Short mmCIF file of C-alpha atoms in Angstrom, two decimals:
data_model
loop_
_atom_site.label_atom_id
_atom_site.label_comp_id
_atom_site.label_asym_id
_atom_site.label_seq_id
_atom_site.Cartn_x
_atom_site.Cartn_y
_atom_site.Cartn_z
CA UNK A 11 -44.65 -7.28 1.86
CA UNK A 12 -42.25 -10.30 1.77
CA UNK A 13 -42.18 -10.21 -2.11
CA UNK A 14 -41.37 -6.54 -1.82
CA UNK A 15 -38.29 -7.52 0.75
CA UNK A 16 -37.65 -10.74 -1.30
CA UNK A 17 -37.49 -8.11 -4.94
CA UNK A 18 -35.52 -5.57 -2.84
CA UNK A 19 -32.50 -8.05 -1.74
CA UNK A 20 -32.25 -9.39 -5.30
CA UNK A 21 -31.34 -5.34 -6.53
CA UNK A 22 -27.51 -4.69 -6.47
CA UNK A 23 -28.39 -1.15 -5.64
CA UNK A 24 -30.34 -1.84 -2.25
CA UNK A 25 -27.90 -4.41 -1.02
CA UNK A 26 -26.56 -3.79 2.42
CA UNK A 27 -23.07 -3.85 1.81
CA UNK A 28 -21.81 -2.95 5.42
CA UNK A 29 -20.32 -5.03 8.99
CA UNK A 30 -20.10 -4.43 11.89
CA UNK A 31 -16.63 -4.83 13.19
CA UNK A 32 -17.76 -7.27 16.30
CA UNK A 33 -18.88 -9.77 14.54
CA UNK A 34 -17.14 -13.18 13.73
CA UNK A 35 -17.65 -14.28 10.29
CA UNK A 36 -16.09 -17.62 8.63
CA UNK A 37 -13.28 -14.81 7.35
CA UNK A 38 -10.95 -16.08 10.13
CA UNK A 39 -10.79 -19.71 8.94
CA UNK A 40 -10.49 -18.45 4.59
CA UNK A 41 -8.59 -21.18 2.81
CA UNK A 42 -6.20 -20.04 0.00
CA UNK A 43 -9.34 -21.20 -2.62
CA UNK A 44 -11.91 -19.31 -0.59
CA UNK A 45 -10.07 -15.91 -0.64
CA UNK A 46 -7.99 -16.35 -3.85
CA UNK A 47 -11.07 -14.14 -6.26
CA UNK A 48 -11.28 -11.35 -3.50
CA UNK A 49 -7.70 -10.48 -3.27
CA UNK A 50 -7.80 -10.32 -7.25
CA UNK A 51 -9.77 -7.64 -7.12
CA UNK A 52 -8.22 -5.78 -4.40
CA UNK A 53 -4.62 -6.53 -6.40
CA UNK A 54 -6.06 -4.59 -8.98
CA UNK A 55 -6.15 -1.72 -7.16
CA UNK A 56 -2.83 -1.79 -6.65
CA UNK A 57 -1.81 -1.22 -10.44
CA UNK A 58 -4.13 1.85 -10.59
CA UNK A 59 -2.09 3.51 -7.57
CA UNK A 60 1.46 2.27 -8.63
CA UNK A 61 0.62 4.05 -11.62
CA UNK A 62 -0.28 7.20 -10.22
CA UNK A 63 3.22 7.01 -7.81
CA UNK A 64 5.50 6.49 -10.89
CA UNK A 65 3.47 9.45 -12.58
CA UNK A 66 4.47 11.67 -9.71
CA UNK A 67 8.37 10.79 -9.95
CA UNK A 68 8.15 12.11 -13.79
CA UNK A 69 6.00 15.51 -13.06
CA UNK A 70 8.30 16.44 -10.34
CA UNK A 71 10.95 16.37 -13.01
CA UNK A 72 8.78 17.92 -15.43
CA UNK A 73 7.86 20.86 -13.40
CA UNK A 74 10.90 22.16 -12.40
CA UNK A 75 11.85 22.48 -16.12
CA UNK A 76 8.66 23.85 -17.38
CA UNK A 77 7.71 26.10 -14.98
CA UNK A 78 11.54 26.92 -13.61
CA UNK A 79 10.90 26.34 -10.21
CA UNK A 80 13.36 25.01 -8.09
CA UNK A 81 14.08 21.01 -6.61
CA UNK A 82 13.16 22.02 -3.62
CA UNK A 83 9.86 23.86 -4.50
CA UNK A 84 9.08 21.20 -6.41
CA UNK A 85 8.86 18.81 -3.70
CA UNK A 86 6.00 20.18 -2.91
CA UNK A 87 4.20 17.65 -5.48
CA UNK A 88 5.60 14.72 -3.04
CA UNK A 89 4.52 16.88 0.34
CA UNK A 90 1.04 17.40 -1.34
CA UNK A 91 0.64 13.40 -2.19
CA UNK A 92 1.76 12.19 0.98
CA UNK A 93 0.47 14.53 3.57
CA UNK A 94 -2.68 12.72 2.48
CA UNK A 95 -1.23 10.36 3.95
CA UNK A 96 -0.24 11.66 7.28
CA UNK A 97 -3.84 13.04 7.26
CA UNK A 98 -6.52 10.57 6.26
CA UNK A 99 -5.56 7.02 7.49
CA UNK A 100 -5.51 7.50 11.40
CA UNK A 101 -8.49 9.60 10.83
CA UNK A 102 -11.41 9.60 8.53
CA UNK A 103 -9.97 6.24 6.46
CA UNK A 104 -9.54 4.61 9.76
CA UNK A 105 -13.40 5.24 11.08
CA UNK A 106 -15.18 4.50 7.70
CA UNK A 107 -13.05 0.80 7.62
CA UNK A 108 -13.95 0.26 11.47
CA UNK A 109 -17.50 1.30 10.91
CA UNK A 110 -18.31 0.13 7.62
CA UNK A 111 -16.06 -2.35 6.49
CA UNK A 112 -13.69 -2.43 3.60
CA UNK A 113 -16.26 -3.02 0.74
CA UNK A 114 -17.36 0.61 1.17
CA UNK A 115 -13.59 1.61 2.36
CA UNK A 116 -12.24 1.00 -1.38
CA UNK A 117 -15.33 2.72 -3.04
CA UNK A 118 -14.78 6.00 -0.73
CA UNK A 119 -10.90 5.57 -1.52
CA UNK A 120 -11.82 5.18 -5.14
CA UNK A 121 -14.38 8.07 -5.25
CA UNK A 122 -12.04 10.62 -3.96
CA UNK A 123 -9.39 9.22 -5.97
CA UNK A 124 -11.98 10.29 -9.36
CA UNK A 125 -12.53 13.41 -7.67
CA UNK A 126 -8.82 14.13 -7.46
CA UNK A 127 -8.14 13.15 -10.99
CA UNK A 128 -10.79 15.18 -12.57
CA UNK A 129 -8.98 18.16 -11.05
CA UNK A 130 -6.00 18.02 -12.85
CA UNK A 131 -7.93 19.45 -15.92
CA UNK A 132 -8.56 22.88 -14.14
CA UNK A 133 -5.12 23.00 -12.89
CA UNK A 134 -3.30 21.76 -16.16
CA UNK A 135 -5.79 24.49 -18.06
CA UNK A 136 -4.17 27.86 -16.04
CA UNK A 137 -0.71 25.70 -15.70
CA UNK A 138 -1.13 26.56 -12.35
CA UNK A 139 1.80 24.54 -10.03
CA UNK A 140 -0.08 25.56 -6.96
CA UNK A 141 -3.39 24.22 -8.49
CA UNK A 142 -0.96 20.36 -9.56
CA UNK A 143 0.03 20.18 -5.37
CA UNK A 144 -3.84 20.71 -4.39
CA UNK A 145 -4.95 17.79 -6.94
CA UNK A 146 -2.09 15.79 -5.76
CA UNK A 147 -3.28 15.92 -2.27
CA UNK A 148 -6.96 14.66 -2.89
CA UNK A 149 -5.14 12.39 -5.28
CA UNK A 150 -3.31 11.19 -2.17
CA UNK A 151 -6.05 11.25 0.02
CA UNK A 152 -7.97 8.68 -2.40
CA UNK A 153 -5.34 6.50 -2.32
CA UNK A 154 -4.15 6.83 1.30
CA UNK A 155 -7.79 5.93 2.08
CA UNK A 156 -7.33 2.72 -0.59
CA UNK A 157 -4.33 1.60 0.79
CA UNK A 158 -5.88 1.87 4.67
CA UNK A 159 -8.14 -0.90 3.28
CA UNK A 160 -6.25 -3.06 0.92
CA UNK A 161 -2.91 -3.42 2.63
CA UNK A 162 -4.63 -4.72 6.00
CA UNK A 163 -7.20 -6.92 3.47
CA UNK A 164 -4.38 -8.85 1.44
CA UNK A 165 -2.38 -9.19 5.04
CA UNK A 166 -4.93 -10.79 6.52
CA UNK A 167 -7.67 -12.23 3.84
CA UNK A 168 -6.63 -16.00 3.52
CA UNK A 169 -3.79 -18.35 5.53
CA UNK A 170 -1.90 -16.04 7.76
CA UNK A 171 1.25 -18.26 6.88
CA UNK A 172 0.92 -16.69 3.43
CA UNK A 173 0.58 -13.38 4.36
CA UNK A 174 3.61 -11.50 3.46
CA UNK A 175 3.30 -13.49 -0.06
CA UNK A 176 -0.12 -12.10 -0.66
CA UNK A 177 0.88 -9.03 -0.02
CA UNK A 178 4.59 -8.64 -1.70
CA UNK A 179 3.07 -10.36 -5.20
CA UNK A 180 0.26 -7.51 -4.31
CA UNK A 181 2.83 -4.92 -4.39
CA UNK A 182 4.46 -6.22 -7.57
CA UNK A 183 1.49 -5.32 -9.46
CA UNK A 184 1.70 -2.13 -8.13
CA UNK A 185 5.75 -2.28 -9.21
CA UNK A 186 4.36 -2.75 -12.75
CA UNK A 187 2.20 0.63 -12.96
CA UNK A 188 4.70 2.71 -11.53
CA UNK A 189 7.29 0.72 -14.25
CA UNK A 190 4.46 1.83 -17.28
CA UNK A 191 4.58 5.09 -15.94
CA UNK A 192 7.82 6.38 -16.45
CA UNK A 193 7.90 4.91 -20.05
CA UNK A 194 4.34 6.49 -20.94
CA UNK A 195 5.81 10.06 -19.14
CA UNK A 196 8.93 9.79 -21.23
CA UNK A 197 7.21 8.87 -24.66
CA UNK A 198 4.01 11.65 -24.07
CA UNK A 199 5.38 13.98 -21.95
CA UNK A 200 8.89 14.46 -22.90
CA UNK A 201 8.28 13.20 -27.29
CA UNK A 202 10.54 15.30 -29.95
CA UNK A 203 10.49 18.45 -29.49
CA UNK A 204 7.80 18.65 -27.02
CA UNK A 205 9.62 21.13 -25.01
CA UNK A 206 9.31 23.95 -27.31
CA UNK A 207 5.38 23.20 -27.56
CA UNK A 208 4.95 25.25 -24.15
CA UNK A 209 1.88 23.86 -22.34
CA UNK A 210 1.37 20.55 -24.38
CA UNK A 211 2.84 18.22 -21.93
CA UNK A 212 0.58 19.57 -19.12
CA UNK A 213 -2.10 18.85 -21.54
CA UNK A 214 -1.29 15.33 -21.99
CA UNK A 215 -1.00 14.81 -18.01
CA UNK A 216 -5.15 16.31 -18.23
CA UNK A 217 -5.80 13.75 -20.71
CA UNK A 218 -4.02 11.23 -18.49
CA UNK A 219 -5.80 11.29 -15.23
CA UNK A 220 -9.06 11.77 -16.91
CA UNK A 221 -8.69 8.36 -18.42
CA UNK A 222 -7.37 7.34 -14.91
CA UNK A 223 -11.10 9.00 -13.38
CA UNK A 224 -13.21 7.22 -15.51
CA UNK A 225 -11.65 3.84 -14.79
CA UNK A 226 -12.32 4.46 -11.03
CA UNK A 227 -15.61 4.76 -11.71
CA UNK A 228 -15.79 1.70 -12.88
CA UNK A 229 -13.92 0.15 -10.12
CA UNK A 230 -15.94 1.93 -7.54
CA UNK A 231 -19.60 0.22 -9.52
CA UNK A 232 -17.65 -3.45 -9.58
CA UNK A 233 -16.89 -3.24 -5.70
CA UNK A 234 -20.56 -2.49 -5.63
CA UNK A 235 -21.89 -5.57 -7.62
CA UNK A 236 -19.23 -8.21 -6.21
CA UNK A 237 -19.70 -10.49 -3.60
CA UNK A 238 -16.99 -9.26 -1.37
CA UNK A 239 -15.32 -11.25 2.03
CA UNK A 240 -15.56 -8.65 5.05
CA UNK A 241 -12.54 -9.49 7.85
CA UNK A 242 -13.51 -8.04 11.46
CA UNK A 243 -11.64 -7.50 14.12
CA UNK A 244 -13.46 -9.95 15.76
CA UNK A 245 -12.13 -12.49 13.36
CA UNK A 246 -9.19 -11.32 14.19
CA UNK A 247 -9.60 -11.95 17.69
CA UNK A 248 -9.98 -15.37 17.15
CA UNK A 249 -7.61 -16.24 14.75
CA UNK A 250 -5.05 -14.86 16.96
CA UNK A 251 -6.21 -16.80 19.93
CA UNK A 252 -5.76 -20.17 17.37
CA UNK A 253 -2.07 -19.21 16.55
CA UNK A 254 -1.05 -18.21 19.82
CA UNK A 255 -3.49 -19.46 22.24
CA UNK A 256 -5.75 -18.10 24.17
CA UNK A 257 -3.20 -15.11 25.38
CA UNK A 258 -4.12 -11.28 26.62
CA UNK A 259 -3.25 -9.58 23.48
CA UNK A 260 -3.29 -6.60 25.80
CA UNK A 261 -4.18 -2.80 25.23
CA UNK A 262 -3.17 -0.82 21.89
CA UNK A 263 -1.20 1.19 24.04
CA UNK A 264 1.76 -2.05 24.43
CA UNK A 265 2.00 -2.82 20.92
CA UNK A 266 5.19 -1.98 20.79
CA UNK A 267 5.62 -4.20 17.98
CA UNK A 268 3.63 -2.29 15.62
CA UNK A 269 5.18 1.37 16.66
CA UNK A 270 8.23 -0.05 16.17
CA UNK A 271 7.05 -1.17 12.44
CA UNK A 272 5.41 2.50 11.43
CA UNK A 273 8.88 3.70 12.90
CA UNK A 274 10.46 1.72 10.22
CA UNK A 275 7.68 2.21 7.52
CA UNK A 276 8.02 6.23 8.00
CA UNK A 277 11.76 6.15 7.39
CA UNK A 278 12.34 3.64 4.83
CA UNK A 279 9.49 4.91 2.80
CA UNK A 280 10.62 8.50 2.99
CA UNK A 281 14.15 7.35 1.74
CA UNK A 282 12.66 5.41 -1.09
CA UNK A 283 10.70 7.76 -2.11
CA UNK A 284 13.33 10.57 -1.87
CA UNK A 285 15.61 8.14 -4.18
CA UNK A 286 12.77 7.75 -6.83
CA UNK A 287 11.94 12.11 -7.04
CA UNK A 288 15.84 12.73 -7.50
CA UNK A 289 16.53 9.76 -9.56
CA UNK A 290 16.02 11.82 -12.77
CA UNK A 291 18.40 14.42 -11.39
CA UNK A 292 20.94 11.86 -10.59
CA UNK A 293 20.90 10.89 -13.79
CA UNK A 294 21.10 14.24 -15.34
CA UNK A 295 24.37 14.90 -12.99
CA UNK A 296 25.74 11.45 -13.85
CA UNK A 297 25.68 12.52 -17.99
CA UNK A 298 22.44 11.35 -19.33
CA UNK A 299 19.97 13.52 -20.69
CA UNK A 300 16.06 14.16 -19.63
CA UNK A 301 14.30 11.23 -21.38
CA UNK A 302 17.22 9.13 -21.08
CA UNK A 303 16.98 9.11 -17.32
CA UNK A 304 13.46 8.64 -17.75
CA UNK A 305 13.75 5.51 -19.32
CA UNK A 306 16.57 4.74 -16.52
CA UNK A 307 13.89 5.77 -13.79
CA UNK A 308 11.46 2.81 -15.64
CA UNK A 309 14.14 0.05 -16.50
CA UNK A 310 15.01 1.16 -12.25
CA UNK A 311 10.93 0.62 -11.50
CA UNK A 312 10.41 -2.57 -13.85
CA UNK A 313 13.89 -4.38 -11.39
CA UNK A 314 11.89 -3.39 -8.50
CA UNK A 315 8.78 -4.95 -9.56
CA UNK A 316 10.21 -7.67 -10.70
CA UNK A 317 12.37 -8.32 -7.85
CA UNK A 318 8.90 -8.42 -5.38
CA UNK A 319 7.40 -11.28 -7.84
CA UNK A 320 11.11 -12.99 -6.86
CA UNK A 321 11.45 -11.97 -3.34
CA UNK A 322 7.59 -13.18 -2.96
CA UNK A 323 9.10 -16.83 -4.77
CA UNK A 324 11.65 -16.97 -2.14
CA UNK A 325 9.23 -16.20 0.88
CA UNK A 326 7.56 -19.39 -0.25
CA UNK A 327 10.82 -21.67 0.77
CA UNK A 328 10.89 -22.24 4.38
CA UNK A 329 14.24 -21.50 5.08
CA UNK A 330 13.06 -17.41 4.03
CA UNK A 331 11.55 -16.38 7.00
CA UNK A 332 10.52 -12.65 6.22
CA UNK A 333 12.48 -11.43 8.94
CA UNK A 334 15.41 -12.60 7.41
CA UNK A 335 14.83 -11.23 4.18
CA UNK A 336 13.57 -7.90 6.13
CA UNK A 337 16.97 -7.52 6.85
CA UNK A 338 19.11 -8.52 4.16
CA UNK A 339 16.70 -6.34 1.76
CA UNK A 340 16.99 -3.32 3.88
CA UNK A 341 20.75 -3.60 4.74
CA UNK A 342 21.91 -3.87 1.34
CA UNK A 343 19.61 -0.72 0.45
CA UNK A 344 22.31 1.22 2.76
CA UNK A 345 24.85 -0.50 1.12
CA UNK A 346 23.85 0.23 -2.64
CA UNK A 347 22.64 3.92 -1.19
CA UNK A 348 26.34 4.19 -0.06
CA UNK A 349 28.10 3.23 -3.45
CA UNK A 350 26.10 5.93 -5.41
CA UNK A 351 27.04 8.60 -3.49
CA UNK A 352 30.79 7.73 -3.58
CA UNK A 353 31.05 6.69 -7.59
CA UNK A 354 30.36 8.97 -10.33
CA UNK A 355 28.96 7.99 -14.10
CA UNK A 356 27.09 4.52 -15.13
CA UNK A 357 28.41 3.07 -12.19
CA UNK A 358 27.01 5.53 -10.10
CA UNK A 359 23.35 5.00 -12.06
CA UNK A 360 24.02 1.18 -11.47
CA UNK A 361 24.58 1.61 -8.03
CA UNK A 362 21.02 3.18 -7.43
CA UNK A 363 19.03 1.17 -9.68
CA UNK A 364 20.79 -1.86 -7.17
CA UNK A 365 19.36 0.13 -4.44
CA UNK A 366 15.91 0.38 -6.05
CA UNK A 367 16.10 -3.83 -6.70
CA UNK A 368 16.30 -4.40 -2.97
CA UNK A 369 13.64 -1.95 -1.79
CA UNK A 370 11.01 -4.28 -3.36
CA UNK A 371 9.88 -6.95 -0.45
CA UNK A 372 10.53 -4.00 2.83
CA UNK A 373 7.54 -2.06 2.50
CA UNK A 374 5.40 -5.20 2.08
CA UNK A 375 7.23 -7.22 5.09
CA UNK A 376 7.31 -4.42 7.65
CA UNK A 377 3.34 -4.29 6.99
CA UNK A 378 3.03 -7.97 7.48
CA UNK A 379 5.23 -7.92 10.34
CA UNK A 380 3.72 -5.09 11.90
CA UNK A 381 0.20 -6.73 12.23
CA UNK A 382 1.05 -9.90 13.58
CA UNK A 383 -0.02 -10.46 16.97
CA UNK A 384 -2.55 -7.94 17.44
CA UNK A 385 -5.89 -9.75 16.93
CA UNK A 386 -8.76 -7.19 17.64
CA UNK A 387 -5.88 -3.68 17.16
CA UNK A 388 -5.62 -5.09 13.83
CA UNK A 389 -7.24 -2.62 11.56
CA UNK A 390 -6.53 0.76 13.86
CA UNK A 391 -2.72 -0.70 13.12
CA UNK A 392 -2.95 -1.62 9.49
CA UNK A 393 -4.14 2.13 9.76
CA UNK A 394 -1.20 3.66 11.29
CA UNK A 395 1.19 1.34 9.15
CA UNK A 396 -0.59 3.20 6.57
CA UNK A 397 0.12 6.72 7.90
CA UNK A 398 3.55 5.75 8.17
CA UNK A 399 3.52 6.30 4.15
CA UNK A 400 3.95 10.21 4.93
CA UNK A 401 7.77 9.62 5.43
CA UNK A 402 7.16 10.68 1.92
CA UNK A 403 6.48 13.95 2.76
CA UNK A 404 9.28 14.59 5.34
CA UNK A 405 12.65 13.16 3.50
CA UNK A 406 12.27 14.78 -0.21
CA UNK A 407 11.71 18.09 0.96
CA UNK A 408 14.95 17.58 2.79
CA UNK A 409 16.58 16.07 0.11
CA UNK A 410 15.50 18.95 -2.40
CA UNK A 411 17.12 21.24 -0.26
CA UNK A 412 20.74 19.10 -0.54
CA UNK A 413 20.00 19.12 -4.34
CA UNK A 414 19.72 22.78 -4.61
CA UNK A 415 22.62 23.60 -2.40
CA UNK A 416 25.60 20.72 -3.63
CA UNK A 417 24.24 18.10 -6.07
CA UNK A 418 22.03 15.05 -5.91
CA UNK A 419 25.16 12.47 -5.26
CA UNK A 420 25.37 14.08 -2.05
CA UNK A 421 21.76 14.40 -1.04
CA UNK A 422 21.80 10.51 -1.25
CA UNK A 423 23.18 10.95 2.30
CA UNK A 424 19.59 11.74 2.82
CA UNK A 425 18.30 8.42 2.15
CA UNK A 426 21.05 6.74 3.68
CA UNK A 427 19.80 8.18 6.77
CA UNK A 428 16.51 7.03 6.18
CA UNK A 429 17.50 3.18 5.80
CA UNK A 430 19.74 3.32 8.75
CA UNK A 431 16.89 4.36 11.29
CA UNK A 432 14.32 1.87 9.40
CA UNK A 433 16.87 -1.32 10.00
CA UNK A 434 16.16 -0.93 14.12
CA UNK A 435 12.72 -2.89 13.13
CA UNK A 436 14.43 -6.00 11.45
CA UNK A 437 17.05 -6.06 14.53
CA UNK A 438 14.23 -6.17 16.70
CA UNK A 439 11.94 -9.04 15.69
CA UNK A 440 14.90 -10.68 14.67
CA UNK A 441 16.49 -10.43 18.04
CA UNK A 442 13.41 -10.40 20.56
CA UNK A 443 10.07 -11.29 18.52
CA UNK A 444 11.59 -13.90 16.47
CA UNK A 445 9.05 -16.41 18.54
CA UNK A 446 6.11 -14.53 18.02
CA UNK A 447 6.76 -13.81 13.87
CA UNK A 448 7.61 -17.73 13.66
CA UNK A 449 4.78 -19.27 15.11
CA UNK A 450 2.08 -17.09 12.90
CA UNK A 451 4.72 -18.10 9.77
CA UNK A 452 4.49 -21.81 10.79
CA UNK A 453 0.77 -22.07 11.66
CA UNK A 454 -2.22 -24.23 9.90
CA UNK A 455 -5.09 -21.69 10.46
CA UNK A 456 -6.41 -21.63 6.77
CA UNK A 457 -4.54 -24.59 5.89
CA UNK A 458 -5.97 -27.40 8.07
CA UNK A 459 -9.43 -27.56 9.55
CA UNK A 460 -9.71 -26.67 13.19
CA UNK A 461 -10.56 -29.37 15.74
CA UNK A 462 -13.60 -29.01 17.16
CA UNK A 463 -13.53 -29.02 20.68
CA UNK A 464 -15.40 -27.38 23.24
CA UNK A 465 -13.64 -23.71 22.16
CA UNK A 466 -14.24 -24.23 18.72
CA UNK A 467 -18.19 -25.16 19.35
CA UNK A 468 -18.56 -21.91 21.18
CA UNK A 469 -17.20 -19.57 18.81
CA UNK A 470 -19.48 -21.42 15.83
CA UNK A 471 -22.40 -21.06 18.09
CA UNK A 472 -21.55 -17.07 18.84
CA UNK A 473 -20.62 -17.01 15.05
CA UNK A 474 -24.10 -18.55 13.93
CA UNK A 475 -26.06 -16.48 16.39
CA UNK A 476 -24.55 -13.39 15.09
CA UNK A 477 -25.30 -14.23 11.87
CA UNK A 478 -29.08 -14.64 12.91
CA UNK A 479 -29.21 -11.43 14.43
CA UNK A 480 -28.61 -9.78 11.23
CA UNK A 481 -30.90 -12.13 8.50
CA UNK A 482 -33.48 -9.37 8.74
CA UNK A 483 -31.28 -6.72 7.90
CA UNK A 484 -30.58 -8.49 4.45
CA UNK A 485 -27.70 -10.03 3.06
CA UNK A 486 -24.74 -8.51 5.57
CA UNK A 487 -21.84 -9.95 4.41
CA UNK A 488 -21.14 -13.16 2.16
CA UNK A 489 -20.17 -15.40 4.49
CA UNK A 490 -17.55 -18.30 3.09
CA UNK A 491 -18.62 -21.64 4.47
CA UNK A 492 -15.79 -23.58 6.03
#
């Protein structure tokens, strides 16, 4: 019997590889050693869906040419990939990474995600548009149900000091595969003479995402194998009680904090993503041709990547609180947004590529500043901050239709609008929760050891006891000694 138990924990495949989310692990005291190999592998991750987003921007462009359909038709691609979105996080995404923990979060996220790009070869077969938006959708819904997980993990996995850091060098990654993206769509899908070849290019998109499928799988067998750090909310709990002291966090329903944040999230990622679909047709109206303004799009994408490896440099200084650069990021997006509409030619190109610089650290430090101070809400609000990514589907549409009906220097107006509602976020913590964002961006928790007082013996005794509770059960979690 014991040898059989003893033979059973050593096999990878009969691991238990799940948490439950009221228990306090050693997660809320990770030092930047401990949880430097786990958010690695989760910054992977973020390649594999940056790659898939900068994909998108190229179709959409593709697909009005090939199959004549309209701008505004063809934001249907962008409605399909973000209604996921707007559908999975608050829901199913949300119970599986409150239930089971993020380990088996990323492998559902990265199952689907397979699933989703295995269908492109049916729809790609019958070149069938309406067949594209239904794979883009459980595309999406892999990915929404990714990012649910691995935004909240690399927020709060390690130092909360560092957290926008973590998560902005994260998101650079992710900068990088949508900046390969472009430049692969432009060389494969839109080489010499491919336009007279009919259906080849959607053949090459098949050939794409089935390499993209079988890479998951691999992914989804190493999240398996690895010894991965769960966070609880629990942890969460306490870690806020260490930064702030032992205050009332208070009911979900008050965190007006984090509504505020999805608020901002919902707009400013609709208008970014509304300025990345009609880039190509910018460029088209501005006098470049197709691939030329495909190779714009990526030189546009590789500035915003590398601009999130700078901004997450900067965040390093003291003097950069992320509120500040919250603002000054977002405010000269309006301002950049605002040139292009009103110049015309390579000024008018410059203008948005400017705009698509300073995007790079907002999505990243809304996120971050969305979750701080809510201890125990943390994951159901790393969950919404997630759903906020279906601004996406609400501002291209809209945008499409300005395209169609004048041109794409005036749908920019569209945009616009979208950075001028997001910047009532960074007015607000930097007006009345400047307090509350400083003290979890000056704090030691992760840094220095915590004294142990009478508190601190309490919580290691619960911590230990809960720990003993679930020995029998076999290996939970991998708890990181202090």
């Amino acid at each position: 019997m014991h040898h059989h138990e003893r033979s059973k924990m050593g096999r990878p495949w009969s691991r238990k590889v799940t948490i439950r989310d009221d228990t306090i692990t050693s997660a809320a005291h990770l030092t930047l050693r401990q949880s430097l190999l786990p958010n690695l592998l989760v910054t992977t991750l973020f390649f594999l869906w940056g790659f898939a987003y900068g994909l998108l921007d190229v179709l959409n462009s593709h697909f009005q040419h090939h199959l004549s359909i309209t701008p505004t038709l063809s934001a249907l691609l962008s409605t399909s990939y973000f209604g996921a979105y707007f559908l999975l996080p608050p829901t199913l995404s949300s119970f599986i990474l409150r239930s089971y923990g993020f380990r088996v979060t990323f492998m559902t996220g990265l199952a689907i995600f397979s699933i989703g790009c295995l269908l492109f070869w049916p729809s790609g077969a019958y070149s069938s548009f309406g067949g594209f938006c239904g794979s883009m959708f459980v595309v999406g819904a892999g990915l929404a149900t990714l990012e649910t997980a691995a935004d909240p993990f690399l927020s709060i996995c390690g130092p909360p000091r560092y957290s926008e850091i973590r998560l902005n060098l994260a998101q650079a990654v992710q900068g990088v595969g949508s900046f390969v993206a472009p430049l692969l769509a432009s060389r494969v899908f839109f080489g010499k003479g491919l336009e007279e070849q009919g259906g080849e290019g959607l053949k090459n998109v098949q050939w794409v995402y089935l390499g993209v499928a079988g890479f998951d799988v691999l992914l989804v067998a190493l999240f398996w194998v690895v010894p991965m750090v769960e966070v609880t909310d629990a942890d969460m709990g306490l870690q806020e009680s260490q930064i702030d002291g032992p205050r009332e966090v208070g009911p979900f329903r008050r965190q007006y904090n984090l509504f505020l944040a999805v608020w901002s999230q919902f707009c400013y990622v609709g208008a970014q993503v509304a300025v990345a679909n009609y880039f190509i047709n910018f460029c088209e109206e501005a006098g470049r041709d197709r691939a030329t303004s495909s190779d714009l799009l990526a030189v546009g994408q590789g500035l915003y990547a590398f601009n999130r490896f700078v901004a997450g440099g900067l965040l390093t200084i003291p003097a950069f609180k992320p509120r500040y650069m919250l603002a000054a990021y977002l405010g000269l997006c309006f301002v950049f947004v605002t040139a292009a509409m009103n110049t015309a030619g390579a000024t008018s190109i410059a203008m948005l590529m400017l705009v698509l610089c300073f995007e790079s650290c907002c999505f990243a430090t809304i996120f971050t500043l969305g979750l701080r101070g809510l201890g125990r809400h943390t994951k159901m609000g790393g969950s919404l901050l997630v759903a906020a990514i279906s601004g996406g589907m609400v501002f291209p549409p809209m945008m499409g239709a300005v395209v169609s009906a004048r041109d794409a220097h005036t749908a920019m107006a569209i945009p616009m609008m979208g950075y001028i509602l997001a910047f009532v976020y960074p007015v607000y913590v930097n007006i009345w929760k400047k307090d509350v964002m400083d003290s979890h961006r000056e704090t030691t928790v992760g840094i220095e050891k915590p004294a142990v007082g009478g508190k601190a013996l309490q919580l290691e005794e619960q911590r230990s006891k809960t720990e003993k509770e679930h020995a029998e059960e076999g290996p939970d979690i991998r708890v990181v000694s202090k």
